[in-house]
Short mmCIF file of C-alpha atoms in Angstrom, two decimals:
data_model
loop_
_atom_site.label_atom_id
_atom_site.label_comp_id
_atom_site.label_asym_id
_atom_site.label_seq_id
_atom_site.Cartn_x
_atom_site.Cartn_y
_atom_site.Cartn_z
CA UNK A 16 24.89 -2.11 21.96
CA UNK A 17 22.80 -2.03 18.89
CA UNK A 18 20.21 0.83 18.09
CA UNK A 19 16.53 0.69 19.14
CA UNK A 20 13.55 -0.11 17.07
CA UNK A 21 10.13 -0.18 18.09
CA UNK A 22 7.61 -2.61 16.57
CA UNK A 23 4.05 -1.19 17.98
CA UNK A 24 1.18 -3.26 16.82
CA UNK A 25 -2.21 -1.32 17.20
CA UNK A 26 -5.79 -3.06 17.48
CA UNK A 27 -8.95 -2.26 15.68
CA UNK A 28 -10.67 -0.99 18.46
CA UNK A 29 -8.32 1.95 18.15
CA UNK A 30 -8.91 2.17 14.70
CA UNK A 31 -12.70 2.37 14.56
CA UNK A 32 -12.46 5.39 16.93
CA UNK A 33 -11.05 8.26 15.25
CA UNK A 34 -10.07 10.24 18.09
CA UNK A 35 -8.48 7.84 20.19
CA UNK A 36 -6.43 6.95 16.75
CA UNK A 37 -5.47 10.58 16.30
CA UNK A 38 -4.00 10.93 19.48
CA UNK A 39 -2.23 7.66 19.00
CA UNK A 40 -0.70 8.63 15.88
CA UNK A 41 0.31 11.90 17.03
CA UNK A 42 2.00 10.32 20.22
CA UNK A 43 3.35 7.34 17.57
CA UNK A 44 4.92 10.34 15.15
CA UNK A 45 6.72 11.86 18.12
CA UNK A 46 8.41 8.77 18.80
CA UNK A 47 12.28 9.15 18.71
CA UNK A 48 14.25 6.51 16.42
CA UNK A 49 13.19 3.65 14.36
CA UNK A 50 9.92 2.27 14.57
CA UNK A 51 7.25 0.24 12.37
CA UNK A 52 3.60 0.15 12.98
CA UNK A 53 1.68 -3.02 12.43
CA UNK A 54 -2.26 -2.54 12.88
CA UNK A 55 -5.33 -4.78 12.82
CA UNK A 56 -8.61 -4.43 11.06
CA UNK A 57 -10.95 -2.99 13.18
CA UNK A 58 -14.96 -3.39 12.53
CA UNK A 59 -14.90 -1.68 9.28
CA UNK A 60 -14.36 -4.75 7.16
CA UNK A 61 -17.71 -6.36 8.73
CA UNK A 62 -19.51 -3.25 8.04
CA UNK A 63 -18.40 -3.13 4.35
CA UNK A 64 -18.71 -6.91 3.94
CA UNK A 65 -22.30 -6.47 5.29
CA UNK A 66 -23.69 -3.81 2.69
CA UNK A 67 -21.88 -5.93 0.19
CA UNK A 68 -23.94 -8.53 1.37
CA UNK A 69 -21.10 -10.75 1.84
CA UNK A 70 -21.73 -12.86 5.40
CA UNK A 71 -18.84 -12.98 8.07
CA UNK A 72 -18.05 -16.21 9.33
CA UNK A 73 -15.84 -16.26 12.70
CA UNK A 74 -14.85 -19.64 14.39
CA UNK A 75 -13.58 -19.37 17.91
CA UNK A 76 -13.16 -15.59 17.13
CA UNK A 77 -11.08 -16.08 13.84
CA UNK A 78 -12.87 -14.91 10.70
CA UNK A 79 -13.36 -17.73 8.05
CA UNK A 80 -11.88 -15.58 4.91
CA UNK A 81 -13.16 -16.83 1.44
CA UNK A 82 -12.65 -15.06 -1.63
CA UNK A 83 -15.43 -12.46 -1.22
CA UNK A 84 -14.34 -11.83 2.20
CA UNK A 85 -10.66 -11.39 0.88
CA UNK A 86 -11.44 -8.73 -1.44
CA UNK A 87 -13.01 -6.99 1.51
CA UNK A 88 -10.21 -7.13 3.87
CA UNK A 89 -7.69 -6.66 1.09
CA UNK A 90 -9.54 -3.60 0.29
CA UNK A 91 -10.16 -2.38 4.00
CA UNK A 92 -7.10 -3.44 5.44
CA UNK A 93 -4.61 -2.89 2.34
CA UNK A 94 -6.25 0.28 1.45
CA UNK A 95 -8.76 2.08 3.63
CA UNK A 96 -7.44 1.67 6.94
CA UNK A 97 -3.61 1.26 5.83
CA UNK A 98 -3.50 4.41 3.52
CA UNK A 99 -5.73 6.71 6.27
CA UNK A 100 -2.86 5.66 8.84
CA UNK A 101 -0.08 6.96 6.35
CA UNK A 102 -1.87 9.80 4.94
CA UNK A 103 -2.28 10.97 8.63
CA UNK A 104 1.16 9.87 10.02
CA UNK A 105 2.63 12.26 6.98
CA UNK A 106 0.48 14.85 8.14
CA UNK A 107 1.80 14.51 11.75
CA UNK A 108 5.52 14.85 10.20
CA UNK A 109 6.24 10.97 10.25
CA UNK A 110 7.74 9.73 6.80
CA UNK A 111 5.05 6.58 6.79
CA UNK A 112 4.93 3.95 3.69
CA UNK A 113 2.14 1.59 3.47
CA UNK A 114 2.70 -2.05 2.99
CA UNK A 115 1.37 -5.73 3.17
CA UNK A 116 3.69 -8.75 3.42
CA UNK A 117 3.44 -8.84 -0.28
CA UNK A 118 5.15 -5.22 -0.53
CA UNK A 119 8.60 -5.65 -1.29
CA UNK A 120 8.17 -9.23 0.04
CA UNK A 121 8.64 -8.77 3.44
CA UNK A 122 6.53 -11.23 4.97
CA UNK A 123 5.57 -14.35 2.98
CA UNK A 124 3.32 -17.03 4.32
CA UNK A 125 1.60 -20.21 3.04
CA UNK A 126 -2.63 -20.64 3.17
CA UNK A 127 -3.61 -22.39 5.95
CA UNK A 128 -3.50 -25.98 5.50
CA UNK A 129 -7.40 -27.57 5.90
CA UNK A 130 -7.54 -29.76 9.10
CA UNK A 131 -11.21 -29.76 11.02
CA UNK A 132 -11.86 -26.26 9.73
CA UNK A 133 -11.25 -24.63 6.44
CA UNK A 134 -10.05 -20.93 7.15
CA UNK A 135 -9.79 -20.06 3.80
CA UNK A 136 -7.43 -17.54 2.44
CA UNK A 137 -5.83 -17.04 5.97
CA UNK A 138 -1.82 -17.26 6.12
CA UNK A 139 0.73 -18.74 8.69
CA UNK A 140 3.81 -17.01 8.21
CA UNK A 141 6.70 -18.46 6.85
CA UNK A 142 9.38 -15.88 6.74
CA UNK A 143 10.13 -12.28 7.34
CA UNK A 144 12.28 -10.25 5.11
CA UNK A 145 14.33 -8.26 7.86
CA UNK A 146 16.65 -6.95 5.36
CA UNK A 147 14.31 -5.74 3.02
CA UNK A 148 12.66 -3.91 5.71
CA UNK A 149 15.80 -2.71 7.43
CA UNK A 150 16.59 -1.29 4.19
CA UNK A 151 13.55 0.68 4.23
CA UNK A 152 13.95 2.02 7.68
CA UNK A 153 17.79 3.17 6.52
CA UNK A 154 15.82 5.16 4.14
CA UNK A 155 14.13 7.11 6.66
CA UNK A 156 10.80 5.39 6.14
CA UNK A 157 8.25 4.39 8.78
CA UNK A 158 6.40 0.82 7.61
CA UNK A 159 3.19 0.79 8.50
CA UNK A 160 2.31 -2.73 7.96
CA UNK A 161 -1.47 -4.03 7.27
CA UNK A 162 -2.42 -7.80 8.49
CA UNK A 163 -2.23 -9.17 4.70
CA UNK A 164 0.29 -11.52 3.70
CA UNK A 165 1.07 -13.12 0.38
CA UNK A 166 1.89 -16.95 -0.70
CA UNK A 167 4.95 -17.44 -3.01
CA UNK A 168 2.24 -18.18 -6.10
CA UNK A 169 0.75 -14.53 -5.66
CA UNK A 170 -2.24 -15.23 -3.46
CA UNK A 171 -2.85 -12.64 -0.66
CA UNK A 172 -3.68 -13.77 2.51
CA UNK A 173 -5.69 -12.77 5.53
CA UNK A 174 -3.02 -12.63 8.57
CA UNK A 175 -3.10 -12.05 12.41
CA UNK A 176 -1.68 -8.82 13.18
CA UNK A 177 -0.26 -9.78 16.60
CA UNK A 178 1.73 -12.92 14.92
CA UNK A 179 2.68 -10.35 12.21
CA UNK A 180 3.91 -7.96 15.00
CA UNK A 181 5.98 -10.59 16.83
CA UNK A 182 7.15 -12.46 13.55
CA UNK A 183 8.79 -8.87 12.55
CA UNK A 184 10.28 -7.98 15.84
CA UNK A 185 11.76 -11.49 15.98
CA UNK A 186 13.26 -11.01 12.31
CA UNK A 187 14.46 -7.33 13.21
CA UNK A 188 16.01 -8.61 16.66
CA UNK A 189 18.99 -9.14 14.16
CA UNK A 190 19.54 -5.47 13.22
CA UNK A 191 17.95 -3.63 16.53
CA UNK A 192 17.31 -3.84 20.25
CA UNK A 193 13.58 -4.13 19.47
CA UNK A 194 11.37 -3.17 21.80
CA UNK A 195 7.99 -4.85 20.74
CA UNK A 196 4.65 -2.52 21.95
CA UNK A 197 0.96 -4.05 21.97
CA UNK A 198 -1.14 -1.23 22.78
CA UNK A 199 -4.75 -2.38 23.33
CA UNK A 200 -7.68 -1.32 25.67
CA UNK A 201 -6.32 -2.12 28.96
CA UNK A 202 -3.45 -0.33 30.98
CA UNK A 203 -1.38 -3.38 30.79
CA UNK A 204 -1.63 -6.94 32.72
CA UNK A 205 -3.52 -6.63 35.49
CA UNK A 206 -3.11 -8.53 38.93
CA UNK A 207 -6.79 -7.87 39.22
CA UNK A 208 -9.17 -7.94 36.45
CA UNK A 209 -11.74 -5.94 38.19
CA UNK A 210 -9.51 -3.12 38.74
CA UNK A 211 -8.48 -1.49 35.76
CA UNK A 212 -5.62 0.59 37.64
CA UNK A 213 -3.94 -2.63 39.11
CA UNK A 214 -1.21 -2.97 36.66
CA UNK A 215 1.59 -5.31 36.75
CA UNK A 216 4.61 -3.15 35.85
CA UNK A 217 7.26 -6.15 35.01
CA UNK A 218 7.05 -9.58 34.37
CA UNK A 219 9.64 -11.88 33.64
CA UNK A 220 9.78 -15.46 33.39
CA UNK A 221 10.16 -16.55 37.37
CA UNK A 222 7.16 -13.70 38.42
CA UNK A 223 5.07 -14.59 35.51
CA UNK A 224 5.25 -18.50 36.46
CA UNK A 225 4.38 -17.37 39.98
CA UNK A 226 1.66 -15.42 38.84
CA UNK A 227 0.23 -18.06 37.02
CA UNK A 228 0.48 -20.63 39.75
CA UNK A 229 -1.85 -18.24 41.98
CA UNK A 230 -4.21 -17.66 39.43
CA UNK A 231 -3.55 -13.84 39.31
CA UNK A 232 -2.77 -14.37 35.57
CA UNK A 233 -5.18 -16.44 33.69
CA UNK A 234 -7.26 -17.25 30.70
CA UNK A 235 -6.92 -14.91 27.70
CA UNK A 236 -3.77 -13.42 28.92
CA UNK A 237 -2.01 -16.56 28.93
CA UNK A 238 -1.51 -17.17 25.20
CA UNK A 239 -0.74 -13.67 24.91
CA UNK A 240 1.91 -13.71 27.35
CA UNK A 241 3.52 -16.95 26.25
CA UNK A 242 3.59 -15.25 22.68
CA UNK A 243 5.74 -12.56 24.29
CA UNK A 244 8.03 -14.82 26.13
CA UNK A 245 8.56 -16.78 23.33
CA UNK A 246 9.43 -13.48 21.32
CA UNK A 247 12.13 -12.82 23.90
CA UNK A 248 13.33 -16.06 23.84
CA UNK A 249 13.91 -15.61 19.89
CA UNK A 250 15.95 -12.25 20.42
CA UNK A 251 13.59 -9.76 21.40
CA UNK A 252 14.84 -7.22 24.10
CA UNK A 253 11.43 -6.12 25.76
CA UNK A 254 7.94 -6.74 25.18
CA UNK A 255 5.76 -4.08 26.57
CA UNK A 256 1.89 -4.26 26.82
CA UNK A 257 0.06 -1.09 27.68
CA UNK A 258 -3.20 1.19 26.61
CA UNK A 259 -2.98 2.87 23.37
CA UNK A 260 -3.44 6.14 25.09
CA UNK A 261 -0.34 5.34 26.94
CA UNK A 262 2.18 4.93 24.31
CA UNK A 263 4.45 7.88 25.10
CA UNK A 264 4.74 7.08 28.83
CA UNK A 265 4.99 3.05 28.07
CA UNK A 266 8.40 3.98 26.04
CA UNK A 267 9.56 5.83 29.18
CA UNK A 268 8.84 3.09 31.37
CA UNK A 269 6.09 5.10 33.19
CA UNK A 270 3.12 3.04 31.82
CA UNK A 271 2.38 -0.31 31.21
CA UNK A 272 3.56 -3.64 32.00
CA UNK A 273 7.46 -4.14 30.71
CA UNK A 274 8.09 -8.41 29.84
CA UNK A 275 11.55 -9.23 29.70
CA UNK A 276 14.09 -12.04 30.45
CA UNK A 277 15.52 -10.61 33.33
CA UNK A 278 12.92 -8.29 34.54
CA UNK B 24 24.33 8.19 -20.33
CA UNK B 25 22.42 7.97 -17.24
CA UNK B 26 21.13 4.28 -16.50
CA UNK B 27 17.44 3.70 -18.16
CA UNK B 28 14.16 3.36 -16.25
CA UNK B 29 10.64 2.81 -17.41
CA UNK B 30 7.65 4.65 -16.01
CA UNK B 31 4.68 2.33 -17.67
CA UNK B 32 0.82 3.21 -17.05
CA UNK B 33 -1.39 0.79 -17.58
CA UNK B 34 -5.13 1.73 -17.93
CA UNK B 35 -8.40 0.47 -16.11
CA UNK B 36 -9.66 -1.62 -19.37
CA UNK B 37 -6.53 -4.29 -18.81
CA UNK B 38 -6.59 -4.34 -14.88
CA UNK B 39 -10.76 -5.49 -15.75
CA UNK B 40 -9.42 -8.29 -18.01
CA UNK B 41 -7.61 -10.79 -15.64
CA UNK B 42 -6.04 -12.48 -18.80
CA UNK B 43 -5.03 -9.63 -20.25
CA UNK B 44 -3.76 -8.19 -17.03
CA UNK B 45 -2.14 -11.66 -16.44
CA UNK B 46 -0.05 -11.42 -19.61
CA UNK B 47 0.86 -7.60 -19.07
CA UNK B 48 2.39 -8.29 -15.80
CA UNK B 49 4.59 -11.06 -16.84
CA UNK B 50 5.93 -8.90 -19.39
CA UNK B 51 6.67 -6.07 -16.95
CA UNK B 52 8.13 -8.30 -14.58
CA UNK B 53 10.71 -9.25 -17.44
CA UNK B 54 11.64 -5.95 -18.56
CA UNK B 55 15.26 -5.46 -17.82
CA UNK B 56 16.69 -2.59 -15.36
CA UNK B 57 14.74 -0.41 -13.43
CA UNK B 58 11.16 0.47 -13.85
CA UNK B 59 7.99 1.84 -12.25
CA UNK B 60 4.34 0.89 -12.59
CA UNK B 61 1.48 3.42 -12.51
CA UNK B 62 -1.83 1.75 -12.87
CA UNK B 63 -5.50 3.37 -13.41
CA UNK B 64 -8.62 2.48 -11.57
CA UNK B 65 -10.99 0.26 -13.72
CA UNK B 66 -14.71 -0.38 -13.49
CA UNK B 67 -14.65 -2.10 -9.86
CA UNK B 68 -14.66 1.21 -8.28
CA UNK B 69 -17.76 1.91 -9.96
CA UNK B 70 -19.33 -1.57 -9.35
CA UNK B 71 -18.39 -1.33 -5.60
CA UNK B 72 -19.94 1.65 -5.26
CA UNK B 73 -23.06 0.66 -6.64
CA UNK B 74 -23.10 -2.03 -4.36
CA UNK B 75 -22.59 -0.02 -1.70
CA UNK B 76 -25.22 1.98 -2.59
CA UNK B 77 -23.25 4.96 -3.59
CA UNK B 78 -23.66 7.23 -6.54
CA UNK B 79 -21.01 7.68 -9.47
CA UNK B 80 -21.35 11.05 -10.65
CA UNK B 81 -19.23 11.91 -13.77
CA UNK B 82 -18.61 15.31 -15.25
CA UNK B 83 -16.85 15.23 -18.64
CA UNK B 84 -15.38 11.89 -18.27
CA UNK B 85 -14.39 12.62 -14.85
CA UNK B 86 -15.50 11.30 -11.35
CA UNK B 87 -16.91 13.48 -8.86
CA UNK B 88 -14.98 12.43 -5.54
CA UNK B 89 -17.12 13.10 -2.54
CA UNK B 90 -16.09 11.41 0.88
CA UNK B 91 -18.10 8.02 0.19
CA UNK B 92 -16.55 7.68 -2.89
CA UNK B 93 -13.14 8.70 -1.84
CA UNK B 94 -13.36 5.83 0.51
CA UNK B 95 -14.22 3.37 -2.30
CA UNK B 96 -11.47 4.81 -4.21
CA UNK B 97 -9.01 4.34 -1.65
CA UNK B 98 -10.09 0.70 -0.99
CA UNK B 99 -10.48 -0.39 -4.13
CA UNK B 100 -7.00 1.45 -6.09
CA UNK B 101 -5.18 1.79 -2.96
CA UNK B 102 -6.24 -1.80 -1.76
CA UNK B 103 -8.09 -4.24 -3.89
CA UNK B 104 -6.14 -3.58 -7.26
CA UNK B 105 -3.06 -2.75 -6.14
CA UNK B 106 -1.98 -5.10 -3.67
CA UNK B 107 -3.00 -7.74 -6.30
CA UNK B 108 -0.92 -6.46 -8.79
CA UNK B 109 1.56 -6.28 -6.27
CA UNK B 110 0.99 -9.93 -5.00
CA UNK B 111 1.30 -11.07 -8.76
CA UNK B 112 4.33 -9.09 -9.63
CA UNK B 113 5.98 -10.88 -6.63
CA UNK B 114 4.92 -14.46 -7.91
CA UNK B 115 6.38 -13.44 -11.03
CA UNK B 116 9.64 -12.56 -9.78
CA UNK B 117 9.33 -8.77 -9.63
CA UNK B 118 10.30 -7.35 -6.09
CA UNK B 119 7.11 -5.06 -6.44
CA UNK B 120 5.89 -2.25 -3.56
CA UNK B 121 3.01 -1.07 -3.63
CA UNK B 122 2.30 2.74 -3.05
CA UNK B 123 -0.17 5.83 -2.85
CA UNK B 124 1.24 9.13 -3.19
CA UNK B 125 0.83 9.39 0.63
CA UNK B 126 3.43 6.49 1.09
CA UNK B 127 7.19 7.85 1.87
CA UNK B 128 5.37 11.24 0.77
CA UNK B 129 6.58 10.48 -2.85
CA UNK B 130 3.72 12.23 -4.84
CA UNK B 131 2.08 15.29 -2.70
CA UNK B 132 -1.08 17.31 -4.33
CA UNK B 133 -3.71 20.01 -3.17
CA UNK B 134 -7.08 19.37 -3.61
CA UNK B 135 -8.51 20.96 -6.59
CA UNK B 136 -10.07 24.42 -5.96
CA UNK B 137 -13.55 25.08 -6.80
CA UNK B 138 -14.27 27.01 -9.79
CA UNK B 139 -17.29 26.06 -11.36
CA UNK B 140 -17.35 22.46 -10.53
CA UNK B 141 -16.53 20.93 -7.27
CA UNK B 142 -14.63 17.98 -8.04
CA UNK B 143 -14.47 17.32 -4.39
CA UNK B 144 -11.46 15.02 -3.19
CA UNK B 145 -9.48 15.32 -6.20
CA UNK B 146 -5.60 16.45 -6.49
CA UNK B 147 -3.82 18.43 -8.48
CA UNK B 148 -0.11 17.31 -8.30
CA UNK B 149 2.31 19.85 -6.58
CA UNK B 150 5.55 17.74 -5.82
CA UNK B 151 6.98 14.28 -6.83
CA UNK B 152 9.74 13.39 -4.40
CA UNK B 153 12.10 11.86 -6.84
CA UNK B 154 14.72 11.37 -4.52
CA UNK B 155 12.49 8.99 -2.55
CA UNK B 156 11.64 7.04 -5.48
CA UNK B 157 15.12 6.63 -6.37
CA UNK B 158 15.76 5.39 -2.76
CA UNK B 159 13.43 2.68 -3.53
CA UNK B 160 14.61 1.83 -7.08
CA UNK B 161 18.19 1.43 -5.40
CA UNK B 162 16.89 -0.99 -2.85
CA UNK B 163 15.87 -3.08 -5.93
CA UNK B 164 12.29 -2.39 -5.43
CA UNK B 165 9.71 -1.96 -8.16
CA UNK B 166 7.17 0.77 -7.32
CA UNK B 167 3.42 -0.16 -8.49
CA UNK B 168 1.74 3.48 -8.02
CA UNK B 169 -2.01 3.62 -7.36
CA UNK B 170 -3.94 6.57 -8.52
CA UNK B 171 -4.28 8.48 -5.07
CA UNK B 172 -2.11 11.44 -3.62
CA UNK B 173 -1.99 12.99 -0.70
CA UNK B 174 -1.95 16.71 0.81
CA UNK B 175 -0.13 18.26 3.60
CA UNK B 176 -2.97 18.23 5.53
CA UNK B 177 -3.18 14.56 5.65
CA UNK B 178 -6.15 14.23 3.04
CA UNK B 179 -6.11 11.46 0.42
CA UNK B 180 -6.69 12.77 -2.86
CA UNK B 181 -8.26 10.74 -5.96
CA UNK B 182 -5.67 11.61 -8.55
CA UNK B 183 -5.28 11.09 -12.76
CA UNK B 184 -2.91 8.14 -13.20
CA UNK B 185 -2.11 9.51 -16.79
CA UNK B 186 -1.06 12.55 -14.92
CA UNK B 187 0.80 10.88 -12.37
CA UNK B 188 2.87 8.77 -14.62
CA UNK B 189 3.92 11.82 -16.44
CA UNK B 190 4.91 13.86 -13.32
CA UNK B 191 7.04 10.78 -12.34
CA UNK B 192 8.75 10.49 -15.34
CA UNK B 193 9.44 14.47 -15.21
CA UNK B 194 11.02 13.72 -11.60
CA UNK B 195 12.95 10.76 -12.24
CA UNK B 196 14.62 12.18 -15.24
CA UNK B 197 17.14 14.19 -13.07
CA UNK B 198 18.47 10.80 -12.16
CA UNK B 199 17.37 8.40 -15.19
CA UNK B 200 17.23 8.50 -19.14
CA UNK B 201 13.32 7.97 -19.01
CA UNK B 202 10.87 6.11 -21.47
CA UNK B 203 7.36 7.20 -20.36
CA UNK B 204 5.15 4.05 -21.95
CA UNK B 205 1.76 4.60 -22.21
CA UNK B 206 -0.22 1.18 -22.42
CA UNK B 207 -3.78 1.38 -23.89
CA UNK B 208 -6.15 -0.51 -25.92
CA UNK B 209 -4.79 0.55 -29.26
CA UNK B 210 -1.81 -0.38 -31.09
CA UNK B 211 -0.07 3.21 -30.93
CA UNK B 212 -0.90 6.44 -32.74
CA UNK B 213 -3.51 5.67 -35.57
CA UNK B 214 -2.90 7.36 -39.28
CA UNK B 215 -6.34 5.67 -39.98
CA UNK B 216 -8.96 5.47 -37.11
CA UNK B 217 -10.73 2.70 -38.91
CA UNK B 218 -7.18 0.72 -39.11
CA UNK B 219 -6.05 -0.91 -35.87
CA UNK B 220 -2.76 -1.77 -37.86
CA UNK B 221 -2.05 1.46 -39.33
CA UNK B 222 0.25 2.67 -36.44
CA UNK B 223 2.56 5.74 -36.75
CA UNK B 224 5.99 4.19 -35.52
CA UNK B 225 7.45 7.34 -34.70
CA UNK B 226 6.78 10.84 -33.61
CA UNK B 227 8.67 14.33 -33.65
CA UNK B 228 7.69 18.05 -32.78
CA UNK B 229 7.80 18.39 -36.62
CA UNK B 230 6.04 15.27 -37.85
CA UNK B 231 3.32 16.00 -35.27
CA UNK B 232 2.75 19.31 -36.40
CA UNK B 233 2.07 18.15 -39.78
CA UNK B 234 -0.54 15.25 -39.00
CA UNK B 235 -2.22 17.94 -36.91
CA UNK B 236 -2.04 20.36 -39.97
CA UNK B 237 -3.46 17.46 -42.36
CA UNK B 238 -6.13 16.44 -39.59
CA UNK B 239 -4.29 12.82 -39.62
CA UNK B 240 -4.08 13.58 -35.98
CA UNK B 241 -7.32 14.99 -34.09
CA UNK B 242 -9.71 15.08 -31.36
CA UNK B 243 -8.67 12.73 -28.34
CA UNK B 244 -5.36 12.24 -29.36
CA UNK B 245 -4.21 15.91 -29.26
CA UNK B 246 -4.42 16.43 -25.43
CA UNK B 247 -2.50 13.00 -24.62
CA UNK B 248 0.32 13.77 -27.19
CA UNK B 249 0.23 17.67 -26.29
CA UNK B 250 1.38 16.09 -22.45
CA UNK B 251 3.53 13.62 -24.00
CA UNK B 252 5.58 16.51 -25.91
CA UNK B 253 5.16 18.66 -22.36
CA UNK B 254 6.81 15.44 -20.71
CA UNK B 255 9.99 15.70 -23.41
CA UNK B 256 10.33 19.18 -22.79
CA UNK B 257 10.70 19.01 -19.00
CA UNK B 258 13.16 15.78 -19.64
CA UNK B 259 12.00 12.84 -20.51
CA UNK B 260 13.77 10.66 -22.85
CA UNK B 261 11.05 9.30 -24.92
CA UNK B 262 7.34 8.47 -24.65
CA UNK B 263 5.99 5.50 -25.70
CA UNK B 264 2.23 4.75 -26.82
CA UNK B 265 1.22 0.85 -27.26
CA UNK B 266 -0.88 -1.51 -26.84
CA UNK B 267 -0.93 -3.48 -23.49
CA UNK B 268 0.08 -6.88 -25.20
CA UNK B 269 2.85 -5.45 -27.18
CA UNK B 270 4.86 -3.90 -24.26
CA UNK B 271 8.01 -6.20 -24.72
CA UNK B 272 7.80 -5.28 -28.41
CA UNK B 273 7.58 -1.66 -27.85
CA UNK B 274 10.23 -1.65 -25.34
CA UNK B 275 12.46 -3.02 -28.32
CA UNK B 276 11.06 -0.34 -30.72
CA UNK B 277 9.15 -2.89 -32.58
CA UNK B 278 5.91 -2.06 -31.81
CA UNK B 279 3.55 1.32 -30.79
CA UNK B 280 4.49 4.70 -31.34
CA UNK B 281 7.59 5.89 -30.12
CA UNK B 282 7.78 10.30 -29.41
CA UNK B 283 10.74 11.51 -28.73
CA UNK B 284 12.18 15.33 -29.62
CA UNK B 285 14.75 14.05 -32.39
CA UNK B 286 12.05 11.21 -33.87
#
C-alpha cells in the first residue's frame, strides 16, 4: 500500500471569512502526513476589480477573464490570497509553499478555444507534472496551489480550482493513495436539501445510481459527483465532501460524505 | 572548488519596461548552471495603490507600508510581477518557481522596530534557509524571489530586494561559489558620472579605497559598494554590477564591474 496523500480543496467562501479560514488552516496544518491545499478565489477579486473600475462579467456563473481581469486575478489569487495562506500556515507550523500552475511548471493548460462564448484568459488543463509536485512533497514542503495555470507560450490563465484539485489528485495517484477532499459550506452530500444534518455518509457507484434514480441527489450536486467518480476511475482512492469546519473529523471518517468505488 | 551559483537582482526599472524585461529574461534563462533571480517591485504598486485611492508615503526614498499598502505590495510583487516573470521564464525554457520569503520559509524577518519613523509592515531579515533553497535548486528549479518576507507570527513584510539578494547570496555561499549580480540602469560603477561608458572593470578593497579617497567614487555608490564588500567578507565569491542589457557579457567578464577580494 502506498503512502497517503490528502489533496484538499477550499472554496472562496472560507477564504472570505477570516475566522473560518484561520480555524481551517490550523486543522489543515495538523493533518499528519503528505498534503496539498488547492484554494479558490473568493470575492476579493471582484471587490478589487470594482475599485479599479474593471467590470466583472459572469456567464453561467463563470468569470469572463479579459486582460485587465487576468491581472486582477493574478494579483489577488496568486498574490494576496495565496501568500497570506502560506504565511498563516508557516506560523501554524506547516512548511507551505505557494504555487500557481506556472511555478515549477506543475500545471500547464491551453487557453480555452472560443466557441459561442469567449471566456478570455481561461485555461483548460493539459498536463499536471506529478513528478515535480512529488519532488516538493519529498522536500517536506506543503504545496498551496492558487487557481491559475500557464500555457507553453508563457500566458497565465485563470483556471477552475475544483478542476485543478481533481487533476492534481489524479496525477498524484501514481505516487500516493490519494484522498481528494472538497471542503465547502455544507456538511456533505445531503439526502434532504432542507436538512443540513441529513448527510449521506458514504457513496459508491451503485448507491449513487440509486440516489439519482429516486431523485434524492439532483441538480447542482450531479456534476460535482460525476467529477468525483471520474477521479476515482482515474486512480484516486477516495473523494470526501465535507464542511470546511469538519476537516479533522472528515479525515477520521467521522464527518462528511466519503465517495469510493467500493463504498 | 564548489559549483557556481548566480544570484541575480533585477530592479523595478527593468520590470516596468516590457521589452527590456523580455530581453533580460531570455538572457537569464540562457545562463548555464544554478541560478536565482531576485526582483524589485517597480512602479506598478504605486499606480495600483493610486487607483485604489491608497496614498503612497515615502520617507528618504523608502515606502511606508501600512496595512492597505501591504496588501497592494503583496498583490503586485508576490502576484502580478512574480507570476508574470515565472510564466515568461517557463516559456523561455527555465523551470522557474516564484517565491516570497514565506514560501518554504526561505527568508524570515522581523517587523522593523519603530524608532523615529514607523515604516509599518517592513521586514528586517533574520534568517535565510539556505538548505531549503538548495533543495529547490537540486530539484532543477530556478527560484524567482519577490521582495516580501514573513515573520514567525505569520505576517507578510515588505522587504528591500537588494538586501534580500545579498542575504540570499551569503546564505548560499555555504553550498556554492556565488556570483551576486546587481543589474541596474548603468553599465557598472563609473569613474566619471557624466560618461556612461567610463566603467571601472574591477574593484578590490585597495582600489575601492583609492577611488573613494580621490573622490571618483562617491555619494550613492558608497553604500551599495560597502554592501558588496560586506557580502564578499561573508563568503560570496564575486559581486558584479552591470546593466540589465549586459547580463550575458557580464557573466563572461566582458561587461560591468567585477568586485572581489582579490580583484
